[in-house]
Each structure stands twice: as structure tokens, then as C-alpha cells.
Amino acid sequence: MPNFVPQPVPRTTTDTTQIPRPEYPRPGFAREDWLNLNGQWQFARDPGDSGLERGLVEAELPETIIVPFCPESELSGIGETDFHHAVWYRRTIRAPEEWAGRRPVLHFGAVDHDATVWVNGREVVRHSGGFTPFSADLGDVLAAGEDATIVVRARDSATGPQARGKQSTEYANHSCVYTRTTGIWQTVWMEPVADTHFKRPRITPDLAAGCFHIETPLTGRRTGHHIRAELRDAHGVVTESRIAAGLDLAPRLVLPVPEDRRRPWSPSDPHLYELALELSDEMGRVIDRAVCSAGMRSVTVEGKRVLINGEPVFQRLVLDQGWYPDGLMTAPDDAALIRDIELSRAAGFNGARLHQKVFEERFLHHADRLGYLVWGEFGDWGANTGPVSTDNQQPTSGFVAQWLEAVERDYSHPSIIGWCPLNETRQQLTDQQSVLDNVTRAMFLATKAADTSRPVLDTSGYSHRVPETDIYDSHSYEQDPEVFAELMSGLSKDAPFVNPQDETPGVTWSVPYRGQPYFCSEFGGIWWNPDEARAAGEDRLVSWGYGQRPRDEEEFHERFAGLTGVLLRNADMFGYCYTQLTDVFQEQNGIYRFDRSSKLDVTRVRAAQQRTAAIEENP
């Protein structure tokens, strides 16, 4: 039977040939009617953050910008990489006549960092956090056939305790931090809904019981309402269920899958079911419909192994920063998202750490249908409260709130096999509880409470602070395979390498290892730039990477095979993550160039991983 991949195609009321990023932005929870608001908006820079006092809520703005691309990017039509402490957007649209009787909802995929939105002069929503979506119900300010003037102010401080991932706090990008992203950087869109309608459902596969558990939170009055769910595959309807909606805030359905129709989702067979949801009112009229994707798979921990569907799958992950030369954090088109997965798989990887940003949801949609394993991550590199803070990302309660928004958005994607709230938190443990201690524990416990179906890694690399973390890891950019092998050898004795190496007596950076599944979640980062390799003299070097640059491509391949072989042959290691998929600006340690073109023989990269894997399986 061919792989069935549901592809809901909602009906849009805009001409998609005239706007950038025209595809539906939320394919895992799709309604039929929607309006894409990408394209040309009025724009203003507000360096003194005085726009509110100067009346910009009501004023025409002097510039134009192409949404959803940030003003620092070339694709926005502006390309100004200086600091933007505040920026303003303005656009007037008309709610379609055919939306009569329904409430328009305005959606923002992501706005960096603090957003306030006005519609027809009335404030409708505020949101803090540059990586997660938010919405505004416009039912009280806009009716079908009426015009709406949408005004957005985005504030983005260059310093201070906000999560910014890999965005530089200096004027220029440098080392492994990159050009900032300010303002709108994901799709803006509207859809009409009934007074009572579905919120995003939570789809939990139960492989052992052969069923799906569906939570369907609702908004609005629900007395007398009913929910009908229908699960489909390529052969038609698999099962269905109908329940009353009035007794629970999030009514729950169970959809059993007959044994002859069960087909687990896996990297080798990324089978997706289609889940159709209908909400009917007390008169039996259908007032809301949505189509979702569902994959049946399990992720479990058994000793030092991480199992997918009860079987060990060695995770050959690659670090994916998700940056693009012309769009920065925003992919230039949907094909670019697919291409990145294809490039990774061509190089022999079967998944990725989606590093230091919450990737747009369409990437996860493609990972679901292509069988690509991913770890969900937040953008908070180096957060700490000590005297030295990488990019000044001090942890706050806002980290927890924004991270939970990300988990809620992405919960139902089967491609996500683990969560990692924090990355490289560097602060020693003492007998005094710090803000970092509390925030790390809060993010870990909140993730476990929000999702009991996936393992959680408290922080990737360096300062582990939660003793019961499901996964333990380390980062090592040691370039000598023999030295690297020695560093990693302690895992067999339950004494694995722990970051950082600090010989100061009495200094403790992490809670002790307790036998959890362990992987080296950052390694390699081999600094390879063939253009510089051809240039004479070290004074010509302008790029950045880890270790000594190889003399030639042959040395790169020898080093890559040696480093990956150390981890693939370690029977106690469940996976690894190589740094990284592509170059990003000056950081030139990718398998591919920043523009995704080839810079080395990718077939040898793939062969090195396959060959050493075969040695491990057949010693």
C-alpha cells in the first residue's frame, strides 16, 4: 500500500501568485477558509520607541516592507541590519463577505519580540516572545464586508533578559551568532470561526493500545454541542467517534484503530492518518470543521536506549540552525524547508536538533510526512544569571511561558521525538538556589506536565540541573578522533564526559549522571572552507569554525569518519548530533554552504556514517 500523506488544501480568498509564502501556515490543524495577509505593508522605524506618543497608531507610515520577512533581511525590501528597538506595521484589509455570521480571527506566526496589535484603533492583543504564535479574536471589532486597519508595533531590545537564540547583541554578526530578526517573521493570516469553535487539538498516539487519544478544547458556549471525529487512511474511514461537548473544557475522544489498519509512523515508513473533526450545535448544524494529521508511534526509554515503536533507532542527527542568506530566520519559500530535510538525508542523517529557534510549523509538517526525526528546542543559548551571560539571555518566567506555547503548538507532530527547553546554560551549582536553577526546573517540569509521551532533556550540554532529567548529554568539539574516543569512553563505566572540564576543586557544574540514555548532542563542527583552503596564508582567513581548519577535503573526510565512528561504535550511545547542516554567515563548519550548494563530497559523508554503523551492527 502506498504511503498515505493527508494534504489538506484550505480555500484561500487571496491571489496566491501575488504574495510571498502563500502556503497554508498551520497544516496540522487546517480549516477551509482563510485569508493570507503576507505581502506589502506600510512600515516605520521607531528608534526612540516613541511611536505611540507620536500617534503612529492612527498615522500612515513612510516606508513599505514585504511581510513575512524581517527588516534586516533582503527579502523584506529593506535589508537594514542596524538595531531596530521598535518598528511599526500598517495594512488595511477587507473581511470577505462570505464570512458573514462568523468571527474573524487574526493570527501571527511569530513576531520578534514584544508585539502590540491594534485593529481600527482598538488594541486587540499583546504578546511577548519572538518564537511563538498568537491570535486576536476580532468578532467585536470587525464584521464581514468591513475594512480593518491593522497596526502592529514590535519592540526588540538588543540587550536584556529576553530569549533570542543565536541573534547577535552586537552590531555585526560574529563567531556563532548571527544577524538579528526584528518584528514580523512568519505568516500573518485570518480565518473565520463560529462563536463556539475548536482550539488546537492534542493528538496522542497510543501504540500499545492501538488507538489515538484526542483532546479537543473548545471556546464559547457548548451546551448541546457534539463533536464527531473520523480517522482515515488511503482506504477510507478507519474509525469514528461522537461525544457530547458540554461537560469538559477539553472533551476527549478515543479512536481505536483495528489491527489490520494499524501502521506505525517511523523514519522508514512515515505513515500519517487524516483526522477530520466536526463540531455541531444543539440544532445538529455543523458549525466548525478542521482536518489534522496523526502519526501512530511511541517513544520510550529503556536503560540507556531510546526506543521508537519499541525498537532502537540510532539517531544520526545534525544541528540545523534554520537560517537563510536572504530571509534570515524565515525560509524564502516552502520548497526551502523541504530542501533542507532532503539535504540532511542525502548526507546520511536521519534527523536534526532544530537549534536555537522554534521552527515554523510547516517544517514540522514536512518532517512528519518525510519521516525525519527532530528534537524541539527553544532559543535561549547560554542563559545564566552569573557575571558572564552569553548574549545576556538571563532566564525569566517568560522563558517558561513562551516555551509552553511552543510545546502546545507542536505537541501533535509525530516527528518530534524529544524536547530540550534550554541549551548550554553555564553556571556552576552551589548550595544556593539560583534563578537558573528554578527556571531550568520549571521548564523541565512544565514540559513533563504538558507532554508525558516524550523524553525531556533539561538542558543540552554544560550545566545539567535536574537530577531526574530523562536524557543526559554533552557537547565536545575535540577534533582529534583518538582524544575524542578517550573522552567518550567513560560511558561504559557510567562515568560519561560531562561539560565543562574544570579542574577547580569544589566547583560542580552538573548534577551527577544516573544511568540515563546519553548522547553527544554537539560535536564535529569541522571548520572547512574550500575557498580559503585554496588561498595562501592564514591572514586570508575570514571565516570561523571549530579546531584547526583541515589542509584539504581529504583531511575533512578522515576527521569526520573518525569522529562519527567513535560514537557509532559506542554500544551505550543512543545517537549523536553533528554540527552542522550548513554554513551560516561567517560560521563555516557546515556540510553545505550557506546557500545550500555543495562544498564537499556528500556521498562520502553519508558513506562514513553508514559504514561505521554497519561495523557496529556486524562486528
XYZ file of C-alpha atoms in Angstrom:
619
model
C 0.000 0.000 0.000
C 1.456 3.407 -0.884
C 2.209 5.827 1.919
C -0.861 7.955 2.629
C 0.032 11.555 3.416
C -3.003 13.781 4.033
C -2.588 17.120 2.366
C -5.450 19.441 3.347
C -5.780 22.260 0.858
C -7.743 25.081 2.508
C -9.541 27.574 0.322
C -7.910 30.992 0.404
C -9.579 34.221 -0.634
C -6.376 35.832 -1.878
C -4.462 35.500 -5.131
C -1.550 33.362 -4.005
C 0.528 34.263 -7.067
C 0.899 37.819 -5.785
C 2.116 37.215 -2.234
C 5.197 35.626 -0.651
C 4.893 32.444 1.384
C 1.350 31.783 0.094
C 1.005 28.263 1.535
C -1.270 27.484 4.472
C 0.778 28.125 7.650
C -0.885 25.615 10.008
C -1.209 22.360 8.025
C -1.542 20.191 11.122
C -4.864 21.866 12.009
C -6.467 23.159 8.834
C -9.755 24.917 8.201
C -11.174 25.532 4.758
C -11.485 29.335 4.675
C -8.591 31.656 5.316
C -7.026 34.920 4.168
C -3.254 35.276 3.716
C -2.054 38.741 4.768
C 1.551 38.414 3.639
C 2.813 40.941 1.119
C 3.300 44.695 1.175
C 2.605 46.558 4.421
C 3.374 50.119 5.432
C 6.391 50.289 7.718
C 8.166 52.712 10.048
C 11.326 52.539 12.137
C 10.960 53.865 15.650
C 14.458 54.040 17.178
C 13.304 56.013 20.213
C 10.235 53.833 20.820
C 8.125 56.970 20.844
C 5.693 55.966 18.108
C 2.724 55.584 20.422
C 3.187 59.118 21.721
C 3.669 60.402 18.168
C 0.373 58.939 17.035
C 1.580 56.094 14.811
C -1.471 54.017 15.685
C -3.520 56.383 13.517
C -0.899 57.622 11.040
C 0.157 56.497 7.587
C 3.679 55.043 7.712
C 6.501 56.314 5.449
C 8.056 53.072 4.163
C 6.920 49.719 2.837
C 8.019 46.210 3.766
C 7.315 42.733 2.431
C 5.805 40.558 5.164
C 6.680 37.947 6.491
C 10.332 38.925 6.081
C 12.038 40.943 8.820
C 13.504 44.390 8.025
C 17.063 43.082 8.421
C 16.533 40.645 5.537
C 16.980 41.270 1.829
C 13.607 39.711 1.029
C 11.808 42.360 3.077
C 12.866 45.024 0.584
C 14.674 46.932 3.357
C 17.762 44.948 4.339
C 18.810 47.239 7.196
C 20.870 45.270 9.740
C 21.267 48.037 12.313
C 19.423 47.840 15.623
C 15.638 48.265 15.499
C 14.421 48.954 19.017
C 10.863 49.354 17.777
C 9.178 49.040 14.381
C 5.622 49.624 13.151
C 3.461 47.940 10.509
C 0.155 49.036 8.984
C -2.222 47.482 6.470
C -5.906 47.856 5.625
C -7.799 44.757 4.507
C -11.446 43.854 3.971
C -13.076 40.888 5.691
C -14.654 38.724 2.948
C -18.424 38.965 2.537
C -18.742 35.176 2.641
C -17.528 35.229 6.252
C -20.897 36.658 7.365
C -22.113 35.185 10.641
C -18.634 34.112 11.747
C -15.933 35.768 13.834
C -12.651 36.722 12.105
C -9.529 35.659 13.974
C -6.196 37.338 13.219
C -3.137 35.064 13.509
C 0.578 35.876 13.739
C 3.044 33.012 13.250
C 5.787 34.867 15.132
C 6.748 38.477 15.899
C 10.110 39.265 17.495
C 9.949 40.194 20.316
C 7.150 42.111 22.113
C 4.100 42.848 19.971
C 1.040 45.041 20.391
C -1.729 44.936 17.778
C -4.472 47.457 17.106
C -7.398 46.994 14.699
C -9.329 50.107 13.693
C -7.636 51.990 16.506
C -8.558 49.477 19.205
C -5.911 47.373 20.940
C -6.799 43.708 20.401
C -3.805 41.703 21.657
C -0.359 41.867 23.241
C 2.247 39.128 23.119
C 5.753 38.690 24.485
C 8.165 36.265 22.856
C 9.766 36.149 19.442
C 9.311 32.474 18.573
C 5.687 31.545 19.214
C 2.296 32.288 17.619
C -0.542 34.388 18.970
C -4.020 35.382 17.818
C -6.703 38.024 18.264
C -10.449 37.379 18.030
C -11.837 40.318 16.055
C -15.505 39.374 16.384
C -16.262 42.505 18.416
C -14.430 44.948 16.134
C -14.859 43.608 12.585
C -17.759 42.164 10.575
C -17.825 40.547 7.148
C -17.530 43.087 4.342
C -15.967 45.726 6.605
C -12.479 47.207 6.379
C -9.911 46.611 9.083
C -6.779 48.695 9.525
C -4.250 46.503 11.291
C -1.371 48.205 13.122
C 1.456 46.276 14.756
C 4.232 47.595 16.987
C 7.153 45.261 17.670
C 9.781 46.054 20.293
C 13.088 44.196 20.236
C 15.722 45.164 22.775
C 19.337 44.471 21.853
C 20.093 43.586 25.465
C 18.181 42.440 28.498
C 16.615 39.212 29.674
C 14.845 38.043 26.543
C 15.240 34.766 24.672
C 16.873 35.476 21.315
C 18.667 32.262 20.383
C 21.568 32.976 18.029
C 20.800 36.655 17.357
C 23.773 38.955 17.891
C 23.635 41.653 20.545
C 26.469 43.479 18.800
C 26.083 45.496 15.612
C 27.613 42.806 13.405
C 27.274 39.052 13.442
C 30.373 37.257 14.731
C 31.660 33.829 15.849
C 28.483 31.713 16.013
C 25.861 34.448 16.441
C 24.002 35.914 13.514
C 22.122 38.900 12.132
C 19.148 39.893 14.272
C 15.500 39.363 13.363
C 13.039 42.079 14.378
C 9.291 42.241 14.006
C 7.066 40.013 11.880
C 8.936 36.987 10.536
C 6.231 34.385 9.979
C 2.954 34.424 8.082
C 0.131 36.773 9.099
C -3.339 35.445 8.282
C -7.032 35.447 9.183
C -9.733 32.817 9.355
C -13.451 32.918 10.242
C -14.841 30.788 13.088
C -18.171 30.284 14.815
C -18.818 31.642 18.295
C -18.112 28.121 19.552
C -15.174 26.506 17.764
C -12.225 24.172 18.133
C -8.961 25.302 19.585
C -5.876 23.354 18.558
C -6.465 19.658 19.357
C -3.919 17.475 21.146
C -3.383 14.148 19.394
C -1.652 11.468 21.462
C -0.868 8.131 19.818
C -1.145 5.015 21.976
C 0.689 2.328 20.045
C 0.394 -0.284 22.799
C -3.399 0.021 22.890
C -3.714 0.626 19.161
C -5.610 3.913 19.412
C -5.397 7.688 19.368
C -6.416 9.889 22.304
C -7.826 13.196 21.070
C -8.333 16.255 23.277
C -10.500 18.903 21.629
C -10.526 22.145 23.638
C -13.352 24.499 22.689
C -14.082 28.163 23.061
C -17.535 29.653 23.622
C -20.852 28.171 24.727
C -21.105 24.403 24.263
C -24.392 23.217 25.809
C -25.989 20.740 23.431
C -22.961 20.669 21.145
C -21.424 17.452 19.841
C -18.026 16.529 18.437
C -17.535 13.950 15.721
C -14.070 12.619 14.865
C -13.249 10.467 11.861
C -9.891 8.798 11.230
C -8.987 7.994 7.630
C -6.226 6.349 5.658
C -5.725 5.646 1.962
C -8.502 3.024 2.047
C -11.089 5.335 3.582
C -12.584 5.657 7.046
C -10.697 3.676 9.710
C -12.837 4.542 12.732
C -15.049 7.305 14.082
C -16.421 8.569 17.384
C -19.036 11.076 18.554
C -19.348 12.635 22.007
C -21.228 15.415 23.750
C -19.149 18.559 24.129
C -20.783 20.195 27.119
C -19.213 18.560 30.160
C -15.462 19.188 29.754
C -13.258 22.150 28.905
C -11.325 19.814 26.573
C -13.594 16.932 25.538
C -11.686 13.706 24.973
C -12.253 11.036 22.361
C -10.612 7.669 21.878
C -10.236 6.401 18.322
C -9.299 2.700 18.256
C -7.507 1.536 15.119
C -8.291 -2.041 14.008
C -5.214 -4.225 13.909
C -5.370 -4.649 10.139
C -5.334 -0.848 9.706
C -2.536 -0.086 12.165
C 0.554 1.311 10.514
C 3.106 2.866 12.863
C 4.876 6.069 11.874
C 8.642 5.632 11.590
C 11.582 7.081 9.646
C 11.356 4.168 7.201
C 7.564 4.402 6.865
C 6.270 7.875 7.823
C 2.606 6.919 7.585
C 0.088 9.602 8.528
C -3.618 9.236 9.132
C -6.050 12.047 8.412
C -8.202 13.150 11.334
C -11.381 15.060 10.456
C -13.143 16.919 13.267
C -16.677 18.328 13.187
C -18.471 20.402 15.801
C -22.273 20.593 15.659
C -24.598 22.807 17.691
C -27.784 21.925 19.589
C -29.749 22.012 16.300
C -27.407 19.500 14.679
C -25.842 22.088 12.370
C -22.097 21.692 11.716
C -20.502 24.953 12.865
C -16.784 24.079 12.708
C -14.648 21.667 10.711
C -10.910 21.012 10.816
C -8.536 18.464 9.322
C -5.440 17.260 11.179
C -2.611 14.786 10.626
C -1.913 11.962 13.062
C 1.001 9.559 13.295
C 0.928 6.445 15.473
C 4.297 5.983 17.118
C 5.797 5.654 20.575
C 8.978 6.965 22.171
C 10.207 5.137 25.253
C 13.332 4.981 27.394
C 14.753 1.588 28.335
C 18.004 1.726 30.266
C 20.444 3.651 28.100
C 18.353 3.206 24.972
C 15.735 5.434 23.376
C 13.218 3.281 21.524
C 10.880 4.293 18.714
C 7.931 1.917 18.417
C 9.756 -0.413 20.800
C 12.873 -0.646 18.630
C 16.249 1.124 18.943
C 16.848 3.653 16.178
C 20.306 5.203 16.292
C 19.732 8.942 15.978
C 22.188 10.356 13.436
C 21.190 13.970 13.988
C 22.559 17.158 12.522
C 22.417 20.614 14.083
C 20.085 22.761 11.963
C 20.187 26.495 12.684
C 17.360 27.281 10.245
C 18.958 30.470 8.867
C 18.842 31.628 5.227
C 21.010 34.195 3.411
C 18.097 36.250 2.069
C 15.351 35.619 4.642
C 17.416 35.134 7.842
C 15.169 33.123 10.213
C 12.433 32.969 7.555
C 12.740 30.473 4.714
C 12.353 32.184 1.323
C 9.714 29.647 0.288
C 8.168 26.365 1.326
C 10.457 24.428 -1.006
C 13.471 25.616 1.017
C 12.129 23.841 4.108
C 11.751 20.599 2.192
C 15.158 21.033 0.598
C 16.892 21.264 3.980
C 15.436 17.913 5.029
C 16.439 16.389 1.698
C 19.986 17.718 2.009
C 20.306 16.321 5.511
C 19.110 12.876 4.465
C 21.369 12.909 1.413
C 24.302 13.362 3.800
C 23.248 10.319 5.851
C 21.431 11.977 8.758
C 18.001 10.770 9.854
C 17.035 13.789 11.917
C 18.035 17.087 13.471
C 18.202 19.207 16.552
C 16.154 22.214 15.481
C 18.598 24.566 17.043
C 18.003 27.791 18.946
C 14.734 28.825 17.373
C 11.212 27.461 17.231
C 10.991 26.440 13.589
C 7.907 27.424 11.637
C 5.223 24.771 11.713
C 5.427 23.898 8.033
C 8.920 22.487 8.626
C 7.434 20.048 11.127
C 4.672 19.191 8.659
C 7.321 18.164 6.128
C 9.315 16.299 8.793
C 6.144 14.377 9.662
C 5.465 13.276 6.115
C 9.126 12.554 5.264
C 9.946 10.572 8.415
C 12.544 12.994 9.754
C 13.325 12.784 13.497
C 13.586 16.131 15.297
C 14.138 17.483 18.781
C 12.089 20.557 19.637
C 14.133 23.339 21.208
C 13.784 26.901 22.452
C 16.026 29.845 21.552
C 17.930 30.714 24.742
C 21.575 29.868 24.140
C 23.827 30.286 27.172
C 21.180 31.546 29.579
C 22.533 32.154 33.060
C 22.395 34.612 35.927
C 26.102 34.777 36.662
C 28.569 37.599 35.966
C 29.121 36.434 32.370
C 25.996 35.788 30.308
C 26.207 34.759 26.671
C 24.231 37.400 24.793
C 22.604 38.492 28.039
C 19.811 35.902 27.895
C 19.022 35.773 31.581
C 16.298 33.240 32.322
C 12.930 34.611 33.450
C 9.384 33.385 33.938
C 8.811 34.494 30.361
C 11.052 31.634 29.216
C 8.630 29.157 30.769
C 5.528 30.806 29.284
C 6.966 31.041 25.777
C 8.331 27.500 25.878
C 4.925 26.132 26.861
C 3.420 27.971 23.890
C 5.908 26.148 21.655
C 5.137 22.750 23.214
C 1.404 23.347 22.844
C 1.777 24.334 19.196
C 3.887 21.324 18.263
C 2.543 18.611 20.566
C 0.773 16.579 17.865
C 3.671 16.295 15.409
C 4.979 12.687 15.372
C 8.361 13.779 14.002
C 9.191 15.409 17.357
C 10.716 12.656 19.491
C 12.094 14.746 22.355
C 12.071 18.186 23.952
C 15.004 20.344 25.017
C 13.965 23.634 26.674
C 17.467 25.043 27.276
C 20.875 24.957 25.603
C 24.332 25.402 27.121
C 23.372 27.008 30.399
C 26.712 27.804 32.015
C 26.562 28.380 35.746
C 28.094 26.318 38.499
C 25.921 24.590 41.056
C 26.183 25.857 44.635
C 24.260 25.346 47.855
C 22.239 28.470 46.992
C 19.286 28.101 44.630
C 19.667 30.475 41.679
C 17.137 31.841 39.197
C 18.673 29.495 36.642
C 18.086 26.517 38.967
C 14.435 27.452 39.358
C 13.773 28.294 35.704
C 15.502 25.122 34.490
C 13.437 23.003 36.837
C 10.262 24.913 35.961
C 10.796 24.406 32.234
C 11.544 20.711 32.760
C 8.528 20.066 34.991
C 6.228 22.155 32.804
C 7.283 20.152 29.751
C 6.724 16.864 31.575
C 3.294 18.041 32.703
C 2.353 19.211 29.210
C 3.608 16.069 27.479
C 4.011 12.658 29.104
C 4.650 10.936 25.759
C 8.186 12.165 25.017
C 11.512 12.299 26.876
C 12.757 15.679 28.078
C 16.377 16.832 28.276
C 16.680 19.566 30.898
C 19.420 21.436 29.047
C 21.649 20.453 26.176
C 25.290 20.476 27.199
C 27.062 22.024 30.164
C 25.078 22.681 33.312
C 22.543 19.899 33.931
C 20.480 20.953 36.941
C 17.592 18.438 37.115
C 18.584 15.039 38.613
C 15.613 13.239 37.043
C 16.209 14.527 33.516
C 15.162 11.783 31.076
C 18.235 12.253 28.877
C 21.829 13.213 29.681
C 24.235 14.663 27.133
C 27.414 16.596 26.491
C 28.980 18.830 23.867
C 32.537 18.276 22.699
C 34.337 19.889 19.790
C 37.519 17.895 20.250
C 38.898 17.426 16.724
C 41.281 14.511 17.281
C 39.326 11.226 16.974
C 41.650 9.417 19.378
C 41.308 12.073 22.079
C 37.588 12.240 21.389
C 37.302 8.470 21.839
C 39.006 8.710 25.210
C 36.624 11.485 26.310
C 33.608 9.385 25.356
C 34.899 6.091 26.748
C 33.640 6.589 30.296
C 30.014 5.957 29.378
C 30.541 2.190 29.594
C 31.508 2.680 33.250
C 28.598 5.045 33.948
C 31.095 7.908 34.155
C 30.481 9.782 30.880
C 32.065 13.005 29.776
C 30.344 15.971 31.443
C 30.702 19.629 30.445
C 32.591 21.718 31.210
C 36.044 20.485 32.031
C 37.008 22.424 35.132
C 39.672 21.197 37.492
C 38.938 23.785 40.190
C 38.380 21.901 43.470
C 34.838 22.155 44.765
C 33.341 23.508 41.536
C 30.354 21.489 40.319
C 28.604 22.287 37.084
C 26.054 19.481 36.713
C 24.033 17.036 38.768
C 25.528 13.531 38.649
C 24.793 11.145 35.800
C 22.289 8.467 36.863
C 22.365 5.964 34.015
C 20.045 7.812 31.623
C 20.263 7.441 27.850
C 23.272 9.535 26.820
C 24.392 11.131 23.586
C 26.940 13.650 22.424
C 24.482 16.239 21.179
C 27.061 18.584 19.656
C 30.376 17.518 18.137
C 32.437 17.983 14.999
C 31.874 21.483 13.698
C 34.823 20.912 11.372
C 35.920 24.260 10.010
C 36.010 23.721 6.289
C 36.028 26.439 3.647
C 37.480 25.188 0.352
C 37.890 28.740 -0.968
C 40.071 29.708 1.978
C 41.900 26.402 1.745
C 42.966 27.407 -1.756
C 44.076 30.845 -0.577
C 47.657 31.343 0.530
C 48.383 32.395 4.105
C 46.407 32.304 7.320
C 45.929 36.062 7.088
C 43.341 35.407 4.378
C 41.041 33.578 6.788
C 37.788 35.404 7.414
C 35.558 32.524 8.496
C 35.060 30.805 11.833
C 34.771 27.189 12.941
C 35.984 24.669 15.485
C 39.561 23.456 15.689
C 42.285 23.693 13.090
C 40.999 24.005 9.532
C 41.750 20.822 7.559
C 44.511 21.149 4.957
C 42.270 19.723 2.262
C 38.973 17.924 1.722
C 40.569 14.527 2.245
C 41.543 15.520 5.769
C 37.976 16.681 6.381
C 36.590 13.266 5.434
C 39.143 11.431 7.540
C 38.318 13.558 10.555
C 34.558 13.280 10.012
C 34.692 9.488 9.687
C 36.914 9.230 12.746
C 34.695 11.376 14.975
C 31.397 9.821 13.918
C 32.896 6.349 14.129
C 33.750 6.882 17.800
C 30.072 7.471 18.605
C 28.547 4.942 16.227
C 30.685 2.169 17.691
C 29.823 3.070 21.282
C 27.226 0.486 22.325
C 25.961 2.725 25.142
C 25.341 5.771 22.924
C 21.809 6.157 21.516
C 22.704 8.848 18.988
C 24.672 11.973 18.187
C 24.251 15.420 16.685
C 26.877 16.729 14.277
C 27.499 20.460 13.966
C 26.132 21.452 11.449
C 23.961 21.221 8.329
C 25.004 24.464 6.611
C 27.408 27.320 6.972
C 25.762 30.395 8.487
C 27.406 33.680 7.550
C 30.948 33.609 8.985
C 30.424 30.270 10.764
C 31.695 27.908 8.069
C 31.514 24.459 9.549
C 28.529 23.152 7.629
C 28.168 20.118 5.403
C 26.765 22.561 2.823
C 27.384 26.207 2.063
C 25.028 28.873 3.399
C 23.253 28.990 0.022
C 22.825 25.191 0.269
C 25.235 24.490 -2.581
C 27.791 21.686 -2.280
C 31.261 22.318 -0.909
C 32.415 18.712 -0.402
C 31.615 15.166 -1.475
C 28.393 14.474 0.417
C 28.361 10.829 -0.679
C 31.479 10.276 1.439
C 29.809 11.933 4.437
C 26.879 9.576 4.025
C 29.101 6.543 3.462
C 31.131 7.259 6.597
C 28.011 7.108 8.745
C 26.640 4.018 7.022
C 29.958 2.164 7.054
C 30.640 2.679 10.744
C 27.016 1.839 11.562
C 27.406 -1.457 9.698
C 30.563 -2.239 11.671
C 28.643 -1.701 14.919
C 25.759 -3.926 13.812
C 28.043 -6.656 12.465
C 31.303 -6.574 14.446
